[in-house]
Structure formats: C-alpha cells, structure tokens
Short mmCIF file of C-alpha atoms in Angstrom, two decimals:
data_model
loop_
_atom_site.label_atom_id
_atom_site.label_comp_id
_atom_site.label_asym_id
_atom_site.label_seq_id
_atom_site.Cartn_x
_atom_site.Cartn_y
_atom_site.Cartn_z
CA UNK A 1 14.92 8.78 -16.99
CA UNK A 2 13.85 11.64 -18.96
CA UNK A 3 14.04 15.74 -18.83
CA UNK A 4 10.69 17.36 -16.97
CA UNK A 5 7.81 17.70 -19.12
CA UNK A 6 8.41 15.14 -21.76
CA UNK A 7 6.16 12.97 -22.59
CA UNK A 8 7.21 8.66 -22.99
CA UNK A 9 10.42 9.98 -24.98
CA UNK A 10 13.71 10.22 -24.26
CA UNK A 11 16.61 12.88 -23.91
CA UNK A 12 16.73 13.28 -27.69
CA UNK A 13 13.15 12.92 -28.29
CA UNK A 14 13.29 9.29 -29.52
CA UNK A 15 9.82 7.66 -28.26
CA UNK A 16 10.03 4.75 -25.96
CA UNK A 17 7.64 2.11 -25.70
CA UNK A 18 5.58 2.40 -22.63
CA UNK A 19 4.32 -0.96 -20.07
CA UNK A 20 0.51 -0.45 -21.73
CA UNK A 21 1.97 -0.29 -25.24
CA UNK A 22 3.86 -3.66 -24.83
CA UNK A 23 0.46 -5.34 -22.71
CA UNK A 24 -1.18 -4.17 -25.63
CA UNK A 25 1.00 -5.71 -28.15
CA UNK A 26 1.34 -9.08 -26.17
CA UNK A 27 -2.84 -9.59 -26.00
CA UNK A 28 -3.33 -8.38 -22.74
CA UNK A 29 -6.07 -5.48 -22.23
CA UNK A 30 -5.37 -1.94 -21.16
CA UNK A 31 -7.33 0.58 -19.33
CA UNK A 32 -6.55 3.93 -17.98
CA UNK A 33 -8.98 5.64 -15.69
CA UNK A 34 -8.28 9.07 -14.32
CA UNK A 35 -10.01 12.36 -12.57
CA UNK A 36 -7.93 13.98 -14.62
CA UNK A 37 -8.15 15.55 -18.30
CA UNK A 38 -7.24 12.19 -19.67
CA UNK A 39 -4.40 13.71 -21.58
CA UNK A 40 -3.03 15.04 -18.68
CA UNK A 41 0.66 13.92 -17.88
CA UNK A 42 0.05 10.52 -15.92
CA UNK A 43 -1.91 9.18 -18.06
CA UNK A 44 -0.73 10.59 -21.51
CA UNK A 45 2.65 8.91 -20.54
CA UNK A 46 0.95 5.83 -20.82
CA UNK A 47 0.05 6.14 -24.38
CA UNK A 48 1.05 8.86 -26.44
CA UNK A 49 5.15 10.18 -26.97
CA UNK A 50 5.53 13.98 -27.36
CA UNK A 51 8.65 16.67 -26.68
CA UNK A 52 5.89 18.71 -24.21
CA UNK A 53 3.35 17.52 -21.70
CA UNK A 54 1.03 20.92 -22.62
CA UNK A 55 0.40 19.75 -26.39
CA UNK A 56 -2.48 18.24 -24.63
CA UNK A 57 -4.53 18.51 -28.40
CA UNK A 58 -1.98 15.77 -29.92
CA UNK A 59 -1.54 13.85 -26.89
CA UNK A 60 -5.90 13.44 -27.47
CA UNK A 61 -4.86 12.41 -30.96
CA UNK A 62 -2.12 9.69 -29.87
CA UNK A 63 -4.95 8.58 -27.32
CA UNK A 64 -7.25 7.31 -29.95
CA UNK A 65 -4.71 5.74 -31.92
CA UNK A 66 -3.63 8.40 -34.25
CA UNK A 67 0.30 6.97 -33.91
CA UNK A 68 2.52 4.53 -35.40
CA UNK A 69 0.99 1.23 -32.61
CA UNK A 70 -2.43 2.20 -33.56
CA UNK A 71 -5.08 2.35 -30.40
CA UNK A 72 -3.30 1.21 -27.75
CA UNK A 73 -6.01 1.67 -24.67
CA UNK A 74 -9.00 -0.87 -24.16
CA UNK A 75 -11.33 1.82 -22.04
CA UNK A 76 -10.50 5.18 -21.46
CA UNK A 77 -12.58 6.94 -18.33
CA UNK A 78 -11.49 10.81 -16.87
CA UNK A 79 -11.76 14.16 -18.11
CA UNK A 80 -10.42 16.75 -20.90
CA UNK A 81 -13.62 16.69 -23.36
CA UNK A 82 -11.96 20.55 -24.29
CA UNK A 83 -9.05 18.49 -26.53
CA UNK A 84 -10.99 16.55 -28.22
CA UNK A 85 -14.09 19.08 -29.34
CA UNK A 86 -13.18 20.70 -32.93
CA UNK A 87 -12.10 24.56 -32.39
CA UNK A 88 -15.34 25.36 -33.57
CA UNK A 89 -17.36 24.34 -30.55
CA UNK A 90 -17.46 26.84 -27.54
CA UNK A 91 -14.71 25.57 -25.07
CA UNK A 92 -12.79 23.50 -27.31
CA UNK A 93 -9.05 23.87 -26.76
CA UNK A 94 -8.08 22.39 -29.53
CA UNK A 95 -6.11 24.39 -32.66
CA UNK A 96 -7.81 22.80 -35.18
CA UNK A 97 -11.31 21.56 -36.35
CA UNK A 98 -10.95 17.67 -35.93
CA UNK A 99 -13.77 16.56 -33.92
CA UNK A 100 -11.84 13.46 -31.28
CA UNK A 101 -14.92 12.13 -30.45
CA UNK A 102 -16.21 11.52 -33.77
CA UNK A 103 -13.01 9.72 -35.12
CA UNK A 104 -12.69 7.38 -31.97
CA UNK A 105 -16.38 6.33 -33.12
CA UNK A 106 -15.47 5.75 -36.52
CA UNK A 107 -12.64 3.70 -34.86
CA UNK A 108 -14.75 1.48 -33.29
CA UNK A 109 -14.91 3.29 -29.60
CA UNK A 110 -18.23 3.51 -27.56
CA UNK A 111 -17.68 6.74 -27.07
CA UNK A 112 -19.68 8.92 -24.66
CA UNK A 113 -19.95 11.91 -22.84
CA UNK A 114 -22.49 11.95 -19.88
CA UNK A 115 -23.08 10.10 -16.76
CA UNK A 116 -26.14 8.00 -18.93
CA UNK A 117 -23.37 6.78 -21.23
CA UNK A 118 -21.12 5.45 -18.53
CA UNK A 119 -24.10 4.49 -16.37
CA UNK A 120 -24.98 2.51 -20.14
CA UNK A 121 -22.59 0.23 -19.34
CA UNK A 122 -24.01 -1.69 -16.90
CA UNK A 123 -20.77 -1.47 -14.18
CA UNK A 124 -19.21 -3.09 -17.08
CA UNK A 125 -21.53 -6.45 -17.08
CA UNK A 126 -22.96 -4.62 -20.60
CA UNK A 127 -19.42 -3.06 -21.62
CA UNK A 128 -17.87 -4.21 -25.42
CA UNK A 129 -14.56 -2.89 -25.66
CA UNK A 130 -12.90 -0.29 -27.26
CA UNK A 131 -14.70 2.38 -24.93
CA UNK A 132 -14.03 6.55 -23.84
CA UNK A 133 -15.54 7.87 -21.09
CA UNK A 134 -15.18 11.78 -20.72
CA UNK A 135 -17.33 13.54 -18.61
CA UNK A 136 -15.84 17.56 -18.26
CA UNK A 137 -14.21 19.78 -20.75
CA UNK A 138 -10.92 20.08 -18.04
CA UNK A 139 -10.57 17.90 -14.61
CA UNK A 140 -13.30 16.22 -12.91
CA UNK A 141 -14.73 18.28 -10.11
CA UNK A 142 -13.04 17.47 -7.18
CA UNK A 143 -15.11 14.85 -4.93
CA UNK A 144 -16.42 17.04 -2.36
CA UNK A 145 -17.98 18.88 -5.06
CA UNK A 146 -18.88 16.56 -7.67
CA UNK A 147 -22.58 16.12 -8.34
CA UNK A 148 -22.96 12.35 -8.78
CA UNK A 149 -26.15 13.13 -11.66
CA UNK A 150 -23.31 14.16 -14.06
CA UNK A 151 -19.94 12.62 -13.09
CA UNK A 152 -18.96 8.91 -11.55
CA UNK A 153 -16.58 8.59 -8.78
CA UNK A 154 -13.32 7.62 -8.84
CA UNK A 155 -14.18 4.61 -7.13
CA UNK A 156 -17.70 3.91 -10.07
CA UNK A 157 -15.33 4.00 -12.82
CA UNK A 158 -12.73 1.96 -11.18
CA UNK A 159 -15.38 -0.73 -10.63
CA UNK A 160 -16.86 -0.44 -13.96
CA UNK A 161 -13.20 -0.67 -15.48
CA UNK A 162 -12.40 -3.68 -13.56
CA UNK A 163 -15.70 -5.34 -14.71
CA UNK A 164 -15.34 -4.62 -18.18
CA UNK A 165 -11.48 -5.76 -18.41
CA UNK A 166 -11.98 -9.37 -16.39
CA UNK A 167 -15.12 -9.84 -18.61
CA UNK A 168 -13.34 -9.15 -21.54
CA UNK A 169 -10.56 -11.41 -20.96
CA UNK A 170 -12.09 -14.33 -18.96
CA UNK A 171 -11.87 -16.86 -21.92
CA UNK A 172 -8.13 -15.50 -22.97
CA UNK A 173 -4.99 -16.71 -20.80
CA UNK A 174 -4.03 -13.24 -20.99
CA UNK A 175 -5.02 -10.82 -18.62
CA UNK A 176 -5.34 -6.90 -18.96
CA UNK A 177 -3.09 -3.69 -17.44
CA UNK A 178 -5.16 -0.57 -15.93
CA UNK A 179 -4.07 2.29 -14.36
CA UNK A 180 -5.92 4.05 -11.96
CA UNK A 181 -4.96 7.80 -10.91
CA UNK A 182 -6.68 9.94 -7.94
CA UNK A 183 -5.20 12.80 -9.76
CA UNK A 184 -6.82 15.65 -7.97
CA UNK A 185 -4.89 15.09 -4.75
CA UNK A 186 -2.27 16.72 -6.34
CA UNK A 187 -4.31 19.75 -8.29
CA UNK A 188 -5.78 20.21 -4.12
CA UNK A 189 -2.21 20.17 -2.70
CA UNK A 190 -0.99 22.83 -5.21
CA UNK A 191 -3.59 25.43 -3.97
CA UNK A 192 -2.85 24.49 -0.40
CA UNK A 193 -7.20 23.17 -0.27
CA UNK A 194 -7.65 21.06 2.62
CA UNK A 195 -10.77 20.77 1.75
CA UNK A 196 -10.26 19.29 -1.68
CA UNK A 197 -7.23 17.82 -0.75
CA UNK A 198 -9.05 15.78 2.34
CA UNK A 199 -11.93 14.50 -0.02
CA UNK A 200 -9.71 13.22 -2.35
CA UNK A 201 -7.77 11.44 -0.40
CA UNK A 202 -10.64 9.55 1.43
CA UNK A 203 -12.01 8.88 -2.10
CA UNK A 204 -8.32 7.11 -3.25
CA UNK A 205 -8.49 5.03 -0.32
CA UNK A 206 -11.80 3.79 -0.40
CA UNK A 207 -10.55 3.25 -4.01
CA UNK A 208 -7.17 1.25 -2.50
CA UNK A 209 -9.45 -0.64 -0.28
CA UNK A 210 -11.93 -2.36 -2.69
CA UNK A 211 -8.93 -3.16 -4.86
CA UNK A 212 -7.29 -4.81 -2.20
CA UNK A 213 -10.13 -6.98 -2.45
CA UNK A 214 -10.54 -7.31 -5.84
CA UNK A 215 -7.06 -8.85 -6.01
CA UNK A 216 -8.09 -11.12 -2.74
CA UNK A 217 -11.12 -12.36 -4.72
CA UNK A 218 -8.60 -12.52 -8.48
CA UNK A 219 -5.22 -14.42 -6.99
CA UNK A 220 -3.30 -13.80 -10.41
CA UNK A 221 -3.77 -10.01 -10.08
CA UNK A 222 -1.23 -7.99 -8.08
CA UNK A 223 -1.14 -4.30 -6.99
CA UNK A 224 1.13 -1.45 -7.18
CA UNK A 225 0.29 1.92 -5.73
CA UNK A 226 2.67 4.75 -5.58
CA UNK A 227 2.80 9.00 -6.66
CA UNK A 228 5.04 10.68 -9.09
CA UNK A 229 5.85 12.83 -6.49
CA UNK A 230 5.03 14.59 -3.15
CA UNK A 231 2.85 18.26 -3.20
CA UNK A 232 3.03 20.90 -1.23
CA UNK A 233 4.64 19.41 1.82
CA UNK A 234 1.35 19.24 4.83
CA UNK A 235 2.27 18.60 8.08
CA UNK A 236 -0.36 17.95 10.65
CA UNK A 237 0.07 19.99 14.62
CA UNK A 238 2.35 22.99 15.55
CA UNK A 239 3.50 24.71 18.22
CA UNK A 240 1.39 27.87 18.55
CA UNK A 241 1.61 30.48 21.54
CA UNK A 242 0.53 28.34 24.46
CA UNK A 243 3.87 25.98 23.80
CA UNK A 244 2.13 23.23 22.84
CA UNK A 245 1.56 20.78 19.62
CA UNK A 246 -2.07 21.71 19.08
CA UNK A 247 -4.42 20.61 15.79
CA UNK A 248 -7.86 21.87 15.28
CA UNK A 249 -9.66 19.69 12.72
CA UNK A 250 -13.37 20.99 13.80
CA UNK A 251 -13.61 23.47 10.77
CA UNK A 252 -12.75 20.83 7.86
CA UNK A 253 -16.29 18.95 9.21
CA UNK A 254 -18.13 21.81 8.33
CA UNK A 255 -16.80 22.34 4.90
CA UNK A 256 -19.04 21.62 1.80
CA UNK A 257 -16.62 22.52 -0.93
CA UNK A 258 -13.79 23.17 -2.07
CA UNK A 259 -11.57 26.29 -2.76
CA UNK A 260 -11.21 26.37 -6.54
CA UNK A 261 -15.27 25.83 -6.84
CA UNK A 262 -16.12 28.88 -3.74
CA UNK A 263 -13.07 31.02 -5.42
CA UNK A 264 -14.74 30.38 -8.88
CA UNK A 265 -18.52 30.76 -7.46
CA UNK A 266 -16.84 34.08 -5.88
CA UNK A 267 -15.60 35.62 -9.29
CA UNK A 268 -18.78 35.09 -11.10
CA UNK A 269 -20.85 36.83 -8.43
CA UNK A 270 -22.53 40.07 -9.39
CA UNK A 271 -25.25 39.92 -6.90
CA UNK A 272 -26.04 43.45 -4.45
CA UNK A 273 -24.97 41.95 -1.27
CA UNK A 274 -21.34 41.19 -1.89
CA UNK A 275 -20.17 40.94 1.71
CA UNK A 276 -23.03 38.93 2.95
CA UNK A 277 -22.39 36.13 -0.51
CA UNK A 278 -18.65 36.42 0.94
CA UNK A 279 -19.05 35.55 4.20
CA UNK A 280 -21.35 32.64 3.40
CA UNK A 281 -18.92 31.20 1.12
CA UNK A 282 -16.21 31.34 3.69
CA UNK A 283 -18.83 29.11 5.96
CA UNK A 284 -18.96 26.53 3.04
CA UNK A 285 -15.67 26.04 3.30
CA UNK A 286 -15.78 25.57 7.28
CA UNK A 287 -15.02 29.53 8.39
CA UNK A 288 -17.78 31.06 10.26
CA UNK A 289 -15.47 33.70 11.35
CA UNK A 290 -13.95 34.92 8.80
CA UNK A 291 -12.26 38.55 9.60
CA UNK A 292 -12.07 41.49 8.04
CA UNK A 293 -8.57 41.34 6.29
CA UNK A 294 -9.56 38.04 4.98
CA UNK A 295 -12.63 39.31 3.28
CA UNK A 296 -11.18 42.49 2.32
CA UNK A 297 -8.31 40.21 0.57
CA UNK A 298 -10.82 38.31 -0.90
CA UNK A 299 -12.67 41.60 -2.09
CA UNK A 300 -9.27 42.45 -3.29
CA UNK A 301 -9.04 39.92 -5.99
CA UNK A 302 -12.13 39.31 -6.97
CA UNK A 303 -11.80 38.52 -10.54
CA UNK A 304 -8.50 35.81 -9.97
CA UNK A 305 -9.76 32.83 -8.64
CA UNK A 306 -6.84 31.35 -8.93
CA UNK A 307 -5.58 33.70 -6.03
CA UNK A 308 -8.77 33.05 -4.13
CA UNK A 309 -8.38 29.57 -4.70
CA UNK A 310 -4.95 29.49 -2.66
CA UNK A 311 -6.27 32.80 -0.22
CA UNK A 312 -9.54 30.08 0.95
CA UNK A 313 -7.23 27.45 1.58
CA UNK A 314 -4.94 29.44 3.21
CA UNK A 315 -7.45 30.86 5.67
CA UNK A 316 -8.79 27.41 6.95
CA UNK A 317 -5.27 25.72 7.18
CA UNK A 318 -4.56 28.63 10.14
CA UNK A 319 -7.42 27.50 12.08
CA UNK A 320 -6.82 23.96 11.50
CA UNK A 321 -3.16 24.50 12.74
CA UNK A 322 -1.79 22.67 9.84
CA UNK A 323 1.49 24.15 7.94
CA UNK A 324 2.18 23.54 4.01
CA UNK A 325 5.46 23.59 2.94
CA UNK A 326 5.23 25.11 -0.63
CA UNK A 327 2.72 25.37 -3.35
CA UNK A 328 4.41 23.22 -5.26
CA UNK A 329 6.16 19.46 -5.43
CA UNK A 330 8.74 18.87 -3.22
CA UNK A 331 11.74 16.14 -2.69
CA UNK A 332 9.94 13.75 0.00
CA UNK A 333 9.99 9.96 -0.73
CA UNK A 334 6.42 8.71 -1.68
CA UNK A 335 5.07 5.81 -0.57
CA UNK A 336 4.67 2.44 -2.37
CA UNK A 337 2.42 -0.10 -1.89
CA UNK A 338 2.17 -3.66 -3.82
CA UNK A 339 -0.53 -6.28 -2.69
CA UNK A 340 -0.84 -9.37 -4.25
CA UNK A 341 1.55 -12.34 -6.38
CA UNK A 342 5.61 -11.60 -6.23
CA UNK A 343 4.73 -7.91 -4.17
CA UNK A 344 6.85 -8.52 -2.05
CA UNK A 345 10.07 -8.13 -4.18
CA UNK A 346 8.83 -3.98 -4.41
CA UNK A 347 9.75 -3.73 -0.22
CA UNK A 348 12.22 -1.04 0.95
CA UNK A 349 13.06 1.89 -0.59
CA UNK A 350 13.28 1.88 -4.38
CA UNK A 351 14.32 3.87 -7.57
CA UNK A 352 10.72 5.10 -9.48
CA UNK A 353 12.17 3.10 -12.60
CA UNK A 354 11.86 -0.04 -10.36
CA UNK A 355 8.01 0.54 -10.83
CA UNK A 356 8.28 -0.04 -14.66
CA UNK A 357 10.53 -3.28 -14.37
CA UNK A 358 8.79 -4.71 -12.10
CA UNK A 359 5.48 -4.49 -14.01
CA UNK A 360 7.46 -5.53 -17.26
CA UNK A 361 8.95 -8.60 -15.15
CA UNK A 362 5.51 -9.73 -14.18
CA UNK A 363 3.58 -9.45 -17.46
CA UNK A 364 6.57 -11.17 -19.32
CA UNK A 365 6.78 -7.83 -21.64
CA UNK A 366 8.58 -6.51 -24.85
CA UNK A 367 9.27 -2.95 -24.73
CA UNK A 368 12.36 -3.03 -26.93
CA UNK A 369 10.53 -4.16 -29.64
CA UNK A 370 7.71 -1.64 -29.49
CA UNK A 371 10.71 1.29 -28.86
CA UNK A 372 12.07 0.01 -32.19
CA UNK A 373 8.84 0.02 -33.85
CA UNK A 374 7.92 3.41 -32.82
CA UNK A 375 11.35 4.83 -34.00
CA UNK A 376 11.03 3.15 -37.25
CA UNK A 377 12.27 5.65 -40.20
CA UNK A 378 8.91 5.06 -42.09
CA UNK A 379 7.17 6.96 -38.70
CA UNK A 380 9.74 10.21 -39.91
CA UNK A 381 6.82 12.40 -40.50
CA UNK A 382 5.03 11.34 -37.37
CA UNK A 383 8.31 11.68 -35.26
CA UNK A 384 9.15 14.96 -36.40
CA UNK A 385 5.23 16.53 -36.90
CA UNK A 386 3.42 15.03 -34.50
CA UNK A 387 6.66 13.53 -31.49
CA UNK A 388 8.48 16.99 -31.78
CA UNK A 389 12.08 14.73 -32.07
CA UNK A 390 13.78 17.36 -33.77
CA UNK A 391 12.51 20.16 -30.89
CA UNK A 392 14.76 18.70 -28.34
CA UNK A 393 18.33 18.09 -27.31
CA UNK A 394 19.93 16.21 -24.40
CA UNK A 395 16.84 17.18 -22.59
CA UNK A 396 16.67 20.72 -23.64
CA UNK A 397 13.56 22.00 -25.74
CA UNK A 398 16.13 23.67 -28.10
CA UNK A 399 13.62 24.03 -31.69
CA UNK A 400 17.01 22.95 -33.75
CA UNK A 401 16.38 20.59 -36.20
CA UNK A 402 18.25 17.73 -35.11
CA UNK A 403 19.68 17.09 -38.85
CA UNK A 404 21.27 20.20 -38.52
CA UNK A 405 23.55 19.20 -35.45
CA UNK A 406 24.68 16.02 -37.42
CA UNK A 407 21.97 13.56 -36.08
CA UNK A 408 21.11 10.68 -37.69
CA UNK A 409 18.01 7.91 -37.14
CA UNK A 410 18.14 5.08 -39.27
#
C-alpha cells in the first residue's frame, strides 16, 4: 500500500521493486501494452518509481531504461509520443530537449511511430525484441473513433505482443510477463460517454476472449484480469414517470463517435451554419432530437470541450434511461477474473495486494532483492533527482528534504 498518486514507491518515497522488474531480472520477458499514454499510471507503475504520477516526462525516461535496473520492458505498445518528443518539436510535453525516441534506438529498441512500423512486425512472426510502439502524442483514440490506417486495436497489439513474447522465449524454460490495459474505459466513464465507454468495453472483451484461448492453446500460461478501481458508478434501467423500470438502448446504435472527439470537432468549428453543424453532431452521437436547451448549452461553451465532452454524454444517457453515479471513481468492488494453472486460488473476494503475490507466487519471483537494489546508496542522485524520495513524507508530498527531518538511507 501506498499514498494516491505515487508511483511503485512507498510512504517515504523509497522505490519498490515491481512483478515486471523481478520477471525481468529472473530471464523471463516483459511486455506492457496499453491505449493509454504509456506513461500513464497503470502502466508506469510497472516500470518506473516516482513521488507523482503527472511527471509523466521522467516516468518516459525510467521507461527506456534511464534507472538504476536498466530497460526493464521487452515491447512497449500504447500512446504518449508528447513525453518523449524533445521540447522543441510542436506538441512535445516534455521540459527539456532530450529526444525519447532517439535514445531508446541508440539502446537497441525498434522503435516506431506509425501504424507501418507496428504493421512491420509481421503480428510479431518478424518482431526482434527490445521494441516501442507509440502511435498518438496523448491516449489512443477511443475505439469507436479510431481510424484503423493510423492506430492498431487493442486487440492487434495484444496479438502482436503475444506473438512476439512466445517467439522470443520458445527455446528458453522461462516464459515472459505482459500486461494488457483497456485503459480508455475509464477516461469514457469519467466524462459520463456511453458511447466511448460502450466501445471500449466490447473491444476489452473481445480482447478477454481470444486470451482465454490463447491460454487454452499455451497450458503453462494463466490469466488474471481485474481494474484499479470502479468509474463513475452506471447503472442500467430506472423508474421514470410511468412507474416502471424502463431502458432505452435504441440511440447508442446510432452513435458513430464519441463525446470527447464531437465536443472537440465542436470547438474547432468556425463554419457559417453553426446550428445546423450542431445538430448533426448531436445525431453522431445517436440524438436526432436534440432540444433547444441542449444546443443552446452546447452553444454556451463552445470553446471547453471538456464541458461538452461531459454535456454530450449527459444528453444521451437521459434517453437511454441510464443513471451515473459520479464523474469520478467510486468505492464498488471490481471484478477479478483468473483463467488458467493454480487460478483458482484468486476465488472470492480478495485484497488488490493479493494480485501482486499471487503473480510473484507463480513466477517464483525476487522482489526484495530488486527493492534493495533500487534503494542502493550509489542510486542517491537518481533517488533524490529523478525518484523525488526526499519530496515526500508518510505519504504526504511535503518538498522537505528528508535529511533535514533526521532520515537516514544507508
């Protein structure tokens, strides 16, 4: 257990070594694969120890093995091009001018960014490891509105991944670690997009369903799927005015997009027909009646379409007859799956550390030993620069230099 936002450290900022880090150091391969910037949260917390989850432009550094384990990750697939661009390129986010995809080259990554580089690879039959797949400068676009000429699926890179990794290993007794994150589910819940949200969700399970047989087909492989949380709290059906439990799903088949791309497509429009671009964008996301409050709303706030973003989702989940809790996480229980060798010991309800030990118990791993290696003294610059030890406190992001509260690492 750690404090909210940190990143595979502890209370006082100590880095701990993560499941990947330890498959890594015992000879298995490693793979993350994301829709995701690839240095957002989830996956950063696989490889890469910082005080903040936002220093997204170190966490990019950590990624390619600019840390004390070296590069840690086999393949790399997801977003977040932005971090890794030098500040001098238009739509870098970075603070500085290193150029990411440059130095992963020069340490021996394929690295590539566009759908003919991934599509290079064959579906992994022509993949040689290390690789780094990133496709957008933030997120991938959400499914529904992904154009397939520029960005793989979910489900393409998880089949290229799983190619690459049981090629890669099939004359080694050791076997590889990948993890595999629908991440946009979550971004859709947050702005309340059933359209986005829906999409998504099919996409993860046609994802679940051809690993399911990918471990049928590889008996030594098992399966754990799970969330770091609940979002925004849907519920399907309500009782409206007639007394009934009613649900109207007919406008969600007529949607082509979804809410963040129409509320973005809406703020960049400077067309002569403003109404009429309105109301059509409202029909691409399954309204063909919108109203005149809703459009004067949307009028409203033009330029935000982060407000529009929430204000489209909002107006289809009242047809639907579907109710969101919040538009943020909430406290419900996730589910978790497991499919495959020794699954069975994950049943019933269970702590989210459980995850962790179980994978450690099953790969036969050493994460003491890469905790103590990280937190060697010689790493003091890299703990201190680069960690942010000394910015935290018992969980608190305090900016007191932890030598001047008595602390000691030896």
């Amino acid at each position: 257990k750690t404090y909210n936002g940190a990143i595979g450290i502890d209370e006082d900022g100590n880095p701990c070594g993560t499941v990947l880090e330890a498959a890594k150091r015992a000879g298995l391969k490693t793979g993350l694969v994301v829709t995701s910037r690839i240095t957002h949260a989830t996956p950063a917390s696989f490889a890469s120890h910082i005080y903040d989850r936002d220093q997204e432009d170190i966490i990019a550094e950590q990624l390619i093995g600019d840390q004390p384990l070296g590069p840690v990750v086999d393949l790399m697939l997801g977003g977040g091009l932005a971090f890794f661009w030098p500040n001098t390129t238009t739509g870098s986010s970075r603070k500085d001018s290193r150029d990411l995809i440059a130095e992963a080259k020069k340490a021996g990554y394929n690295a590539f960014t566009n759908r003919a580089g991934f599509d290079a690879l064959g579906g992994g039959k022509s993949a040689k490891l290390p690789y780094l797949g990133l496709f957008t400068p933030g997120h991938m676009s959400y499914e529904v509105d992904r154009d397939p000429k520029v960005e793989p699926s979910l489900l393409d890179m998880t089949k290229t991944a799983l190619e690459t990794l049981k090629r890669a290993t099939k004359d080694s007794k050791k076997g590889y670690f990948i993890m595999v994150e629908a991440s946009r589910i979550d971004h859709a819940g947050h702005s309340n997009d059933l359209i986005g949200h829906l999409h998504e969700i099919i996409m993860y399970n046609e994802v679940v369903d051809y690993l399911k047989k990918w471990v049928d087909s590889n008996d030594d492989t098992v399966l754990i799927g799970t969330a770091d949380h609940e979002c925004a709290g849907l519920t399907v059906g309500g009782i409206v005015t007639t007394g009934e439990y009613q649900y109207n799903p007919a406008p969600l088949a007529g949607a082509s997009h979804s809410s963040s791309y129409l509320a973005s497509q809406w703020a960049k429009y400077n067309g002569s027909d403003p109404d009429g671009y309105l109301q059509d964008l409202f029909k691409q996301y399954g309204i063909n009646d919108a109203n005149s409050t809703e459009i004067a709303v949307a009028m409203a706030h033009k330029s935000s379409a982060s407000f529009n973003d929430i204000h489209f989702g909002q107006s289809l989940t009242r047809r639907a007859m579907v109710k969101w809790a919040t538009l943020g996480h909430t406290a419900v229980d996730v589910n978790l799956i497991g499919y495959g060798p020794n699954s069975e010991r994950m049943a019933g309800n269970r702590d989210n550390t459980e995850v962790g030990q179980f994978i450690t118990d099953q790969l036969e791993l050493d994460l003491p030993t890469i905790t103590k290696q990280l937190n060697d003294k010689k790493n003091e610059n890299w703990l201190v620069n680069k960690v942010g030890r000394d910015k935290v406190e018992n969980g608190v992001k305090t900016g007191v230099k932890r030598r001047a509260l008595g602390h000691q690492h030896n």
